[in-house]
Each structure stands twice: as structure tokens, then as C-alpha cells.
Amino acid sequence: EICACLVGSEMCIRDRSWLTTYRPDNTLSVSGGVRYDYGRMRVFAHDDPYLATYLQEQGYDEEQVEFYRWNSRWVNRSFGDYSLSLGVVWTPSMRHQLKVNVGRSFRLPGANELASNGVHHGIFRHEQGDATLSSEQGWQMDASYQLKYGRWSVYVSPFVNWFSNYIFLRPTGEWSVLPHTGQIYRYTQTEALFAGAEASVELTVLPTLNYRISGEYVYTYNCDERIPLSFSPPATLRNTLTWQRKRYMLYAEWQSITKQNRVDRNEDRTPGANLFHIAGSLDLPVAGTEVEITLTVRNLFNTRYYNHLSFYRKVEIPEPGRNFQ
């Protein structure tokens, strides 16, 4: 049993699990497990009478005053659910390796998702919980394949996740009367689909020179409303060239971030960007040990760009410009 106490809330979780692995030979491994969790969440209500008085003096009606005065609501709920997984690893030779995993998962809603109602000061937005949320449930399947052949190395890892009641933070388009917040973001649930992949190809051009291209992409879909989910990451591609000889290493990277136009209602789109990074390192023997000195310059051309998932995107604060490490 694990119990945690936060300011204004208590959470206790008990779990029972079973795991096993089967290896018929050196090339095949099958593992699986089943787990059941029971959790209890209790959140204490807290109101702000000073805010209520202020809103009354400003002429807001009683319904609005009652809505805003409670910055956390009373919640006392229990959750129970199971998760399971089955995985296969097949390594027919030193060149090939294939992994496949299928599983069912669930997640208990957090105290903020159930009871919050007010300004999240680290993110500059008004977040509102929903005490009726159920535990998040879904099925996942992912695979990975790795090939090593001579100077080439290839890796690809696709995945697909389906949730019957995915919990996410929705921009509602409803304006909050609290200062410096903008619209209200409300925790809600929907049937959702996630799919995507990570992939990379690496080539040893010379004994001292290596080239690598890698990318990642995530597709999100709100099945109930047939629109993208909020806060979906954009696709990213990286081209990296590395030179290394004895105690010296130099690398240059071109990072391409696509624009994110697949957004939820009332969510800002984010333009793409091309960034360039360079770095070098030197290993020095000092008093019988190795000391590594590294210099990195990121965003070499001082490009102004935004991170679609950043807390500061909402207030249009860009990511760091040219910086030295």
C-alpha cells in the first residue's frame, strides 16, 4: 500500500501483480503480466471568501460567485482496475532484433483533474477539474525493429494507443474573470486514438565520420468529435554529422520542427522552425583520470521559435535563442 498526502488531498493505492517470462531458446523470449490496482482519492474543499466578496462587489451574480469562490472541491472517491501486458523479443541473429508488446493500461485521475478550480500560476491559465471523471483506460500496441548490417544501422518503432476515456485538458473558449488567465481549460474525457513512430538510420561513412538521420511523429485524434486532441507535439526531424578521433569529437546537427496546425478548438497553432546546433569535446588525462571538456552552441543562428507544448506558448514567450553551454 502506498499513501501520499499533498496539500489539501490524500491518495492511497494498493496493488497485486503477477509476472512471468518464458524462454524456449536463446532467440525468443516471451514475458507477460497482470496487475490489479485499487486507489482512493480524497480532496478537501477550500474556498476563497475574499474573492467571493470582491466578485459580489463587482456585480457578478450568485451563480458566478459560487463557481469562482471554490478553488478546490470536496472529492472522496475510490477506483479499481486491472492492467496486463504481453511482450515478445525475437533475436534470430546479431543483425536483427524484433520486439512486439500488447497491453491494457489504466490511470487514476489526479487531484488536480478531479478538484482544481483556479489559476495555475506556473502555466498562466485557469484550470478546472471534474469530480465525475472515471479512471483512464486504454489498449496499447508497439513494436520495434533494429537492423545492423555492415556500416548501416536501422531502427524503427511504431505504436498505436486507443483509449476509451482519455483524460485531457480542453481549452473551452469560456473567458475566466480571474486576472491573467484568459480562457478556462477544463479536464474532460473522450475516446481517443494515438499513433506514431520513431525511426532512425545511421551510416558510418568513414572510421571517424558518422551520419545519422532520425525523426518522430505523433498523430492524435478525438474520436467523439473527430478533431485533434489539444497539446499534440509536432513532427521533428534531425540530421546529425559526428566526427570523432582519439580524444576529439565534433558534431553538427540540423533540427527541423514542422508547424503544428492539427490543434483542438480554441488552441493556438504554432509555426515550424529550422535550428542548427554545433558542439565539440576534448578528453584530457589529468592525474590518472579522464576529464572531458565540452562546448555546445545551440540555435546557432538565433532563430526565434516556439515550443508548441511549452507552458509559455500561451503568452508567446519564445524558446532560448543562441546559447552556449
Short mmCIF file of C-alpha atoms in Angstrom, two decimals:
data_model
loop_
_atom_site.label_atom_id
_atom_site.label_comp_id
_atom_site.label_asym_id
_atom_site.label_seq_id
_atom_site.Cartn_x
_atom_site.Cartn_y
_atom_site.Cartn_z
CA GLU A 1 0.00 0.00 0.00
CA ILE A 2 1.28 3.45 -0.96
CA CYS A 3 -0.26 6.58 0.53
CA ALA A 4 0.65 10.14 -0.40
CA CYS A 5 -0.51 13.38 1.12
CA LEU A 6 -0.50 16.63 -0.81
CA VAL A 7 -1.74 19.99 0.36
CA GLY A 8 -5.49 19.52 0.63
CA SER A 9 -5.59 15.91 -0.63
CA GLU A 10 -4.84 12.29 0.26
CA MET A 11 -4.28 9.33 -2.08
CA CYS A 12 -3.83 5.64 -1.23
CA ILE A 13 -3.05 2.86 -3.73
CA ARG A 14 -2.92 -0.91 -3.23
CA ASP A 15 -1.80 -3.29 -5.96
CA ARG A 16 -1.41 -7.02 -6.67
CA SER A 17 0.64 -8.22 -9.62
CA TRP A 18 1.85 -11.40 -11.37
CA LEU A 19 4.77 -11.57 -13.81
CA THR A 20 6.36 -14.42 -15.77
CA THR A 21 8.92 -14.94 -18.55
CA TYR A 22 9.31 -17.88 -20.93
CA ARG A 23 12.50 -18.50 -22.95
CA PRO A 24 12.34 -21.63 -25.14
CA ASP A 25 15.76 -20.85 -26.66
CA ASN A 26 18.35 -18.07 -26.99
CA THR A 27 16.49 -16.34 -29.83
CA LEU A 28 13.00 -15.99 -28.33
CA SER A 29 11.69 -14.52 -25.09
CA VAL A 30 8.03 -14.14 -24.10
CA SER A 31 7.00 -12.22 -21.00
CA GLY A 32 3.68 -11.21 -19.57
CA GLY A 33 2.00 -9.87 -16.51
CA VAL A 34 -1.30 -8.97 -14.88
CA ARG A 35 -1.85 -6.36 -12.21
CA TYR A 36 -4.80 -5.02 -10.26
CA ASP A 37 -4.79 -1.65 -8.51
CA TYR A 38 -7.20 -0.14 -6.05
CA GLY A 39 -6.94 3.54 -5.25
CA ARG A 40 -8.76 6.01 -3.04
CA MET A 41 -8.64 9.76 -3.59
CA ARG A 42 -9.82 12.29 -1.04
CA VAL A 43 -9.56 16.02 -1.74
CA PHE A 44 -10.58 18.66 0.79
CA ALA A 45 -12.67 21.61 -0.31
CA HIS A 46 -11.21 25.08 0.00
CA ASP A 47 -12.86 28.41 -0.72
CA ASP A 48 -11.65 31.99 -1.08
CA PRO A 49 -14.11 34.29 0.75
CA TYR A 50 -12.11 37.40 -0.19
CA LEU A 51 -12.52 36.60 -3.88
CA ALA A 52 -16.23 35.94 -3.36
CA THR A 53 -16.67 39.33 -1.67
CA TYR A 54 -14.76 41.06 -4.45
CA LEU A 55 -16.87 39.43 -7.18
CA GLN A 56 -20.08 40.37 -5.35
CA GLU A 57 -18.91 43.98 -5.16
CA GLN A 58 -18.19 43.89 -8.91
CA GLY A 59 -21.79 42.90 -9.60
CA TYR A 60 -21.41 39.24 -10.54
CA ASP A 61 -24.47 37.08 -9.91
CA GLU A 62 -24.55 34.43 -7.17
CA GLU A 63 -24.02 31.54 -9.59
CA GLN A 64 -20.75 33.03 -10.87
CA VAL A 65 -19.60 33.92 -7.37
CA GLU A 66 -20.25 30.35 -6.20
CA PHE A 67 -18.34 28.97 -9.20
CA TYR A 68 -15.19 31.00 -8.60
CA ARG A 69 -15.03 31.04 -4.79
CA TRP A 70 -14.13 27.32 -4.59
CA ASN A 71 -10.54 26.77 -5.72
CA SER A 72 -10.83 23.08 -4.81
CA ARG A 73 -13.94 20.93 -4.42
CA TRP A 74 -14.64 18.11 -1.97
CA VAL A 75 -13.92 14.70 -3.56
CA ASN A 76 -13.94 11.28 -1.88
CA ARG A 77 -13.81 8.51 -4.45
CA SER A 78 -12.42 5.01 -4.94
CA PHE A 79 -11.07 3.48 -8.15
CA GLY A 80 -10.16 -0.07 -9.11
CA ASP A 81 -8.99 -1.57 -12.37
CA TYR A 82 -6.59 -4.06 -13.95
CA SER A 83 -3.73 -3.84 -16.42
CA LEU A 84 -1.96 -6.54 -18.39
CA SER A 85 0.83 -6.89 -20.92
CA LEU A 86 2.34 -9.46 -23.25
CA GLY A 87 5.69 -8.94 -24.94
CA VAL A 88 7.82 -10.91 -27.40
CA VAL A 89 11.51 -10.38 -28.18
CA TRP A 90 12.91 -12.27 -31.17
CA THR A 91 16.64 -12.11 -31.96
CA PRO A 92 17.29 -14.53 -34.84
CA SER A 93 20.85 -13.23 -35.33
CA MET A 94 23.24 -10.49 -34.25
CA ARG A 95 21.93 -8.32 -37.11
CA HIS A 96 18.22 -8.43 -36.37
CA GLN A 97 16.06 -7.85 -33.32
CA LEU A 98 12.26 -7.57 -33.23
CA LYS A 99 10.14 -6.58 -30.23
CA VAL A 100 6.33 -6.56 -30.01
CA ASN A 101 4.25 -5.55 -26.98
CA VAL A 102 0.48 -5.54 -26.43
CA GLY A 103 -1.12 -4.34 -23.22
CA ARG A 104 -4.04 -2.84 -21.41
CA SER A 105 -3.47 0.04 -19.04
CA PHE A 106 -5.36 2.38 -16.78
CA ARG A 107 -4.59 5.53 -14.85
CA LEU A 108 -6.28 7.01 -11.81
CA PRO A 109 -7.26 10.67 -12.21
CA GLY A 110 -5.13 13.07 -10.20
CA ALA A 111 -6.29 15.51 -7.55
CA ASN A 112 -5.95 18.44 -9.97
CA GLU A 113 -8.01 16.62 -12.62
CA LEU A 114 -10.81 15.96 -10.13
CA ALA A 115 -11.00 19.05 -7.97
CA SER A 116 -8.94 22.03 -9.16
CA ASN A 117 -10.59 25.35 -9.98
CA GLY A 118 -8.34 28.36 -10.29
CA VAL A 119 -5.13 29.83 -11.64
CA HIS A 120 -2.18 27.54 -12.29
CA HIS A 121 0.49 30.18 -11.69
CA GLY A 122 3.24 28.24 -13.41
CA ILE A 123 1.27 27.97 -16.65
CA PHE A 124 -0.77 31.23 -16.65
CA ARG A 125 -4.14 29.58 -17.13
CA HIS A 126 -7.36 28.80 -15.29
CA GLU A 127 -7.72 25.02 -14.89
CA GLN A 128 -10.93 23.34 -13.76
CA GLY A 129 -11.28 19.71 -12.66
CA ASP A 130 -14.26 17.39 -12.91
CA ALA A 131 -15.17 15.28 -9.88
CA THR A 132 -17.09 12.77 -12.05
CA LEU A 133 -14.07 11.62 -14.08
CA SER A 134 -13.51 7.85 -14.17
CA SER A 135 -10.14 6.09 -14.37
CA GLU A 136 -8.50 6.32 -17.78
CA GLN A 137 -8.48 3.00 -19.67
CA GLY A 138 -6.81 2.01 -22.91
CA TRP A 139 -5.06 -0.58 -25.06
CA GLN A 140 -1.56 -0.18 -26.45
CA MET A 141 0.47 -1.95 -29.11
CA ASP A 142 4.04 -1.06 -30.01
CA ALA A 143 6.84 -2.72 -31.87
CA SER A 144 10.48 -2.06 -32.67
CA TYR A 145 12.85 -3.47 -35.25
CA GLN A 146 16.62 -2.99 -35.29
CA LEU A 147 18.94 -3.95 -38.12
CA LYS A 148 22.74 -3.78 -38.04
CA TYR A 149 24.41 -4.58 -41.34
CA GLY A 150 27.96 -3.56 -42.07
CA ARG A 151 28.21 0.22 -41.84
CA TRP A 152 24.41 0.61 -41.60
CA SER A 153 22.14 0.65 -38.58
CA VAL A 154 18.34 0.99 -38.94
CA TYR A 155 15.81 1.39 -36.16
CA VAL A 156 12.03 1.84 -36.40
CA SER A 157 9.44 1.80 -33.60
CA PRO A 158 5.75 2.30 -34.49
CA PHE A 159 2.97 2.41 -31.89
CA VAL A 160 -0.80 2.77 -31.64
CA ASN A 161 -2.81 3.52 -28.47
CA TRP A 162 -6.59 3.53 -28.09
CA PHE A 163 -8.32 4.96 -25.01
CA SER A 164 -12.00 4.54 -24.25
CA ASN A 165 -11.99 7.56 -21.90
CA TYR A 166 -8.78 9.55 -22.26
CA ILE A 167 -8.38 12.41 -19.75
CA PHE A 168 -7.12 15.63 -21.28
CA LEU A 169 -7.15 19.37 -20.70
CA ARG A 170 -9.55 21.08 -23.09
CA PRO A 171 -9.49 24.80 -23.97
CA THR A 172 -13.18 25.70 -23.59
CA GLY A 173 -13.33 29.15 -25.14
CA GLU A 174 -15.08 30.39 -21.95
CA TRP A 175 -13.43 33.54 -20.59
CA SER A 176 -12.30 33.46 -16.96
CA VAL A 177 -12.92 36.51 -14.78
CA LEU A 178 -9.69 35.81 -12.85
CA PRO A 179 -6.81 38.12 -13.87
CA HIS A 180 -4.01 36.99 -16.21
CA THR A 181 -5.72 33.70 -17.13
CA GLY A 182 -7.59 34.04 -20.44
CA GLN A 183 -9.91 31.16 -21.23
CA ILE A 184 -10.82 28.28 -18.90
CA TYR A 185 -9.14 24.91 -19.52
CA ARG A 186 -11.30 22.02 -18.29
CA TYR A 187 -10.30 18.40 -17.64
CA THR A 188 -12.59 16.12 -19.62
CA GLN A 189 -12.71 12.63 -21.13
CA THR A 190 -13.14 11.29 -24.64
CA GLU A 191 -12.49 8.25 -26.78
CA ALA A 192 -9.05 8.91 -28.26
CA LEU A 193 -6.53 7.44 -30.65
CA PHE A 194 -2.76 7.95 -30.64
CA ALA A 195 -0.47 6.62 -33.37
CA GLY A 196 3.02 7.38 -34.48
CA ALA A 197 6.58 6.20 -34.81
CA GLU A 198 10.23 6.87 -34.08
CA ALA A 199 12.79 5.95 -36.72
CA SER A 200 16.49 6.41 -37.40
CA VAL A 201 19.10 5.44 -39.97
CA GLU A 202 22.80 5.58 -39.13
CA LEU A 203 25.73 5.25 -41.52
CA THR A 204 29.41 5.02 -40.69
CA VAL A 205 30.79 6.97 -43.65
CA LEU A 206 34.43 6.69 -42.52
CA PRO A 207 36.02 5.16 -39.42
CA THR A 208 35.95 8.65 -37.89
CA LEU A 209 32.79 10.05 -39.52
CA ASN A 210 29.20 9.10 -38.72
CA TYR A 211 25.89 10.34 -40.17
CA ARG A 212 22.51 9.85 -38.51
CA ILE A 213 19.01 10.88 -39.56
CA SER A 214 16.16 10.40 -37.08
CA GLY A 215 12.57 11.51 -36.75
CA GLU A 216 9.45 11.17 -34.66
CA TYR A 217 5.76 11.79 -35.23
CA VAL A 218 2.61 11.51 -33.09
CA TYR A 219 -0.91 11.57 -34.50
CA THR A 220 -3.77 12.29 -32.08
CA TYR A 221 -7.49 12.03 -32.73
CA ASN A 222 -10.57 12.81 -30.65
CA CYS A 223 -12.89 10.04 -31.81
CA ASP A 224 -16.03 11.59 -30.29
CA GLU A 225 -15.66 14.96 -32.01
CA ARG A 226 -13.44 13.93 -34.94
CA ILE A 227 -10.83 16.59 -34.31
CA PRO A 228 -7.21 16.52 -32.99
CA LEU A 229 -6.52 16.48 -29.27
CA SER A 230 -5.04 19.53 -27.59
CA PHE A 231 -1.29 19.77 -26.92
CA SER A 232 -0.21 17.37 -29.69
CA PRO A 233 3.54 17.50 -30.41
CA PRO A 234 4.70 18.41 -33.94
CA ALA A 235 6.81 16.10 -36.09
CA THR A 236 10.58 16.50 -35.73
CA LEU A 237 13.49 15.50 -37.98
CA ARG A 238 17.19 15.58 -37.04
CA ASN A 239 20.26 15.26 -39.26
CA THR A 240 23.46 14.76 -37.28
CA LEU A 241 27.05 14.51 -38.52
CA THR A 242 29.67 13.40 -35.98
CA TRP A 243 33.44 13.30 -36.34
CA GLN A 244 35.43 11.53 -33.63
CA ARG A 245 39.09 10.68 -33.42
CA LYS A 246 41.00 9.64 -30.33
CA ARG A 247 40.37 12.35 -27.73
CA TYR A 248 38.50 14.75 -30.01
CA MET A 249 34.86 14.93 -31.10
CA LEU A 250 32.93 17.43 -33.24
CA TYR A 251 29.29 17.30 -34.31
CA ALA A 252 26.78 19.40 -36.20
CA GLU A 253 23.02 18.96 -36.16
CA TRP A 254 20.15 20.32 -38.22
CA GLN A 255 16.85 20.05 -36.34
CA SER A 256 13.68 20.61 -38.34
CA ILE A 257 10.40 21.13 -36.46
CA THR A 258 7.23 21.12 -38.54
CA LYS A 259 4.40 23.58 -37.98
CA GLN A 260 1.55 22.30 -35.84
CA ASN A 261 -1.81 23.01 -37.47
CA ARG A 262 -3.57 19.93 -36.05
CA VAL A 263 -4.95 21.63 -32.95
CA ASP A 264 -8.06 21.45 -30.79
CA ARG A 265 -10.71 24.13 -30.85
CA ASN A 266 -9.55 27.40 -29.23
CA GLU A 267 -5.91 26.25 -29.31
CA ASP A 268 -3.16 28.31 -30.97
CA ARG A 269 -1.30 26.96 -33.97
CA THR A 270 2.50 27.00 -33.81
CA PRO A 271 4.81 27.72 -36.77
CA GLY A 272 7.70 25.40 -37.58
CA ALA A 273 11.40 26.15 -37.35
CA ASN A 274 14.82 25.02 -38.52
CA LEU A 275 17.52 25.02 -35.87
CA PHE A 276 21.24 24.35 -36.09
CA HIS A 277 23.50 23.16 -33.28
CA ILE A 278 27.25 22.50 -33.12
CA ALA A 279 29.44 21.04 -30.41
CA GLY A 280 32.91 19.80 -29.67
CA SER A 281 34.59 17.91 -26.85
CA LEU A 282 38.09 17.08 -25.69
CA ASP A 283 39.22 14.37 -23.28
CA LEU A 284 42.25 15.32 -21.21
CA PRO A 285 44.23 12.97 -18.98
CA VAL A 286 44.58 14.65 -15.60
CA ALA A 287 46.17 12.95 -12.58
CA GLY A 288 45.46 9.48 -13.87
CA THR A 289 41.85 10.10 -14.85
CA GLU A 290 39.98 11.47 -17.88
CA VAL A 291 38.48 14.97 -17.79
CA GLU A 292 36.01 15.79 -20.56
CA ILE A 293 35.58 19.40 -21.70
CA THR A 294 32.57 20.08 -23.91
CA LEU A 295 31.40 23.24 -25.66
CA THR A 296 27.95 23.34 -27.25
CA VAL A 297 26.29 26.12 -29.21
CA ARG A 298 22.55 25.59 -29.65
CA ASN A 299 20.33 27.56 -32.00
CA LEU A 300 23.42 28.80 -33.80
CA PHE A 301 21.58 31.33 -35.99
CA ASN A 302 19.49 32.76 -33.14
CA THR A 303 16.18 31.65 -34.67
CA ARG A 304 13.02 32.84 -32.94
CA TYR A 305 10.69 29.86 -32.46
CA TYR A 306 8.05 28.46 -30.14
CA ASN A 307 7.60 25.10 -28.44
CA HIS A 308 4.00 24.01 -29.03
CA LEU A 309 3.97 22.08 -25.72
CA SER A 310 5.66 24.74 -23.62
CA PHE A 311 3.84 26.33 -20.68
CA TYR A 312 4.95 29.68 -22.06
CA ARG A 313 3.48 29.17 -25.54
CA LYS A 314 0.17 30.66 -24.36
CA VAL A 315 1.82 34.00 -23.57
CA GLU A 316 4.00 33.89 -26.69
CA ILE A 317 7.34 33.58 -24.93
CA PRO A 318 9.80 32.01 -27.42
CA GLU A 319 12.36 29.31 -26.71
CA PRO A 320 16.02 30.26 -25.99
CA GLY A 321 17.92 31.97 -28.78
CA ARG A 322 21.61 31.32 -29.41
CA ASN A 323 23.06 29.86 -26.23
CA PHE A 324 26.41 28.46 -25.14
CA GLN A 325 26.91 25.57 -22.75
#
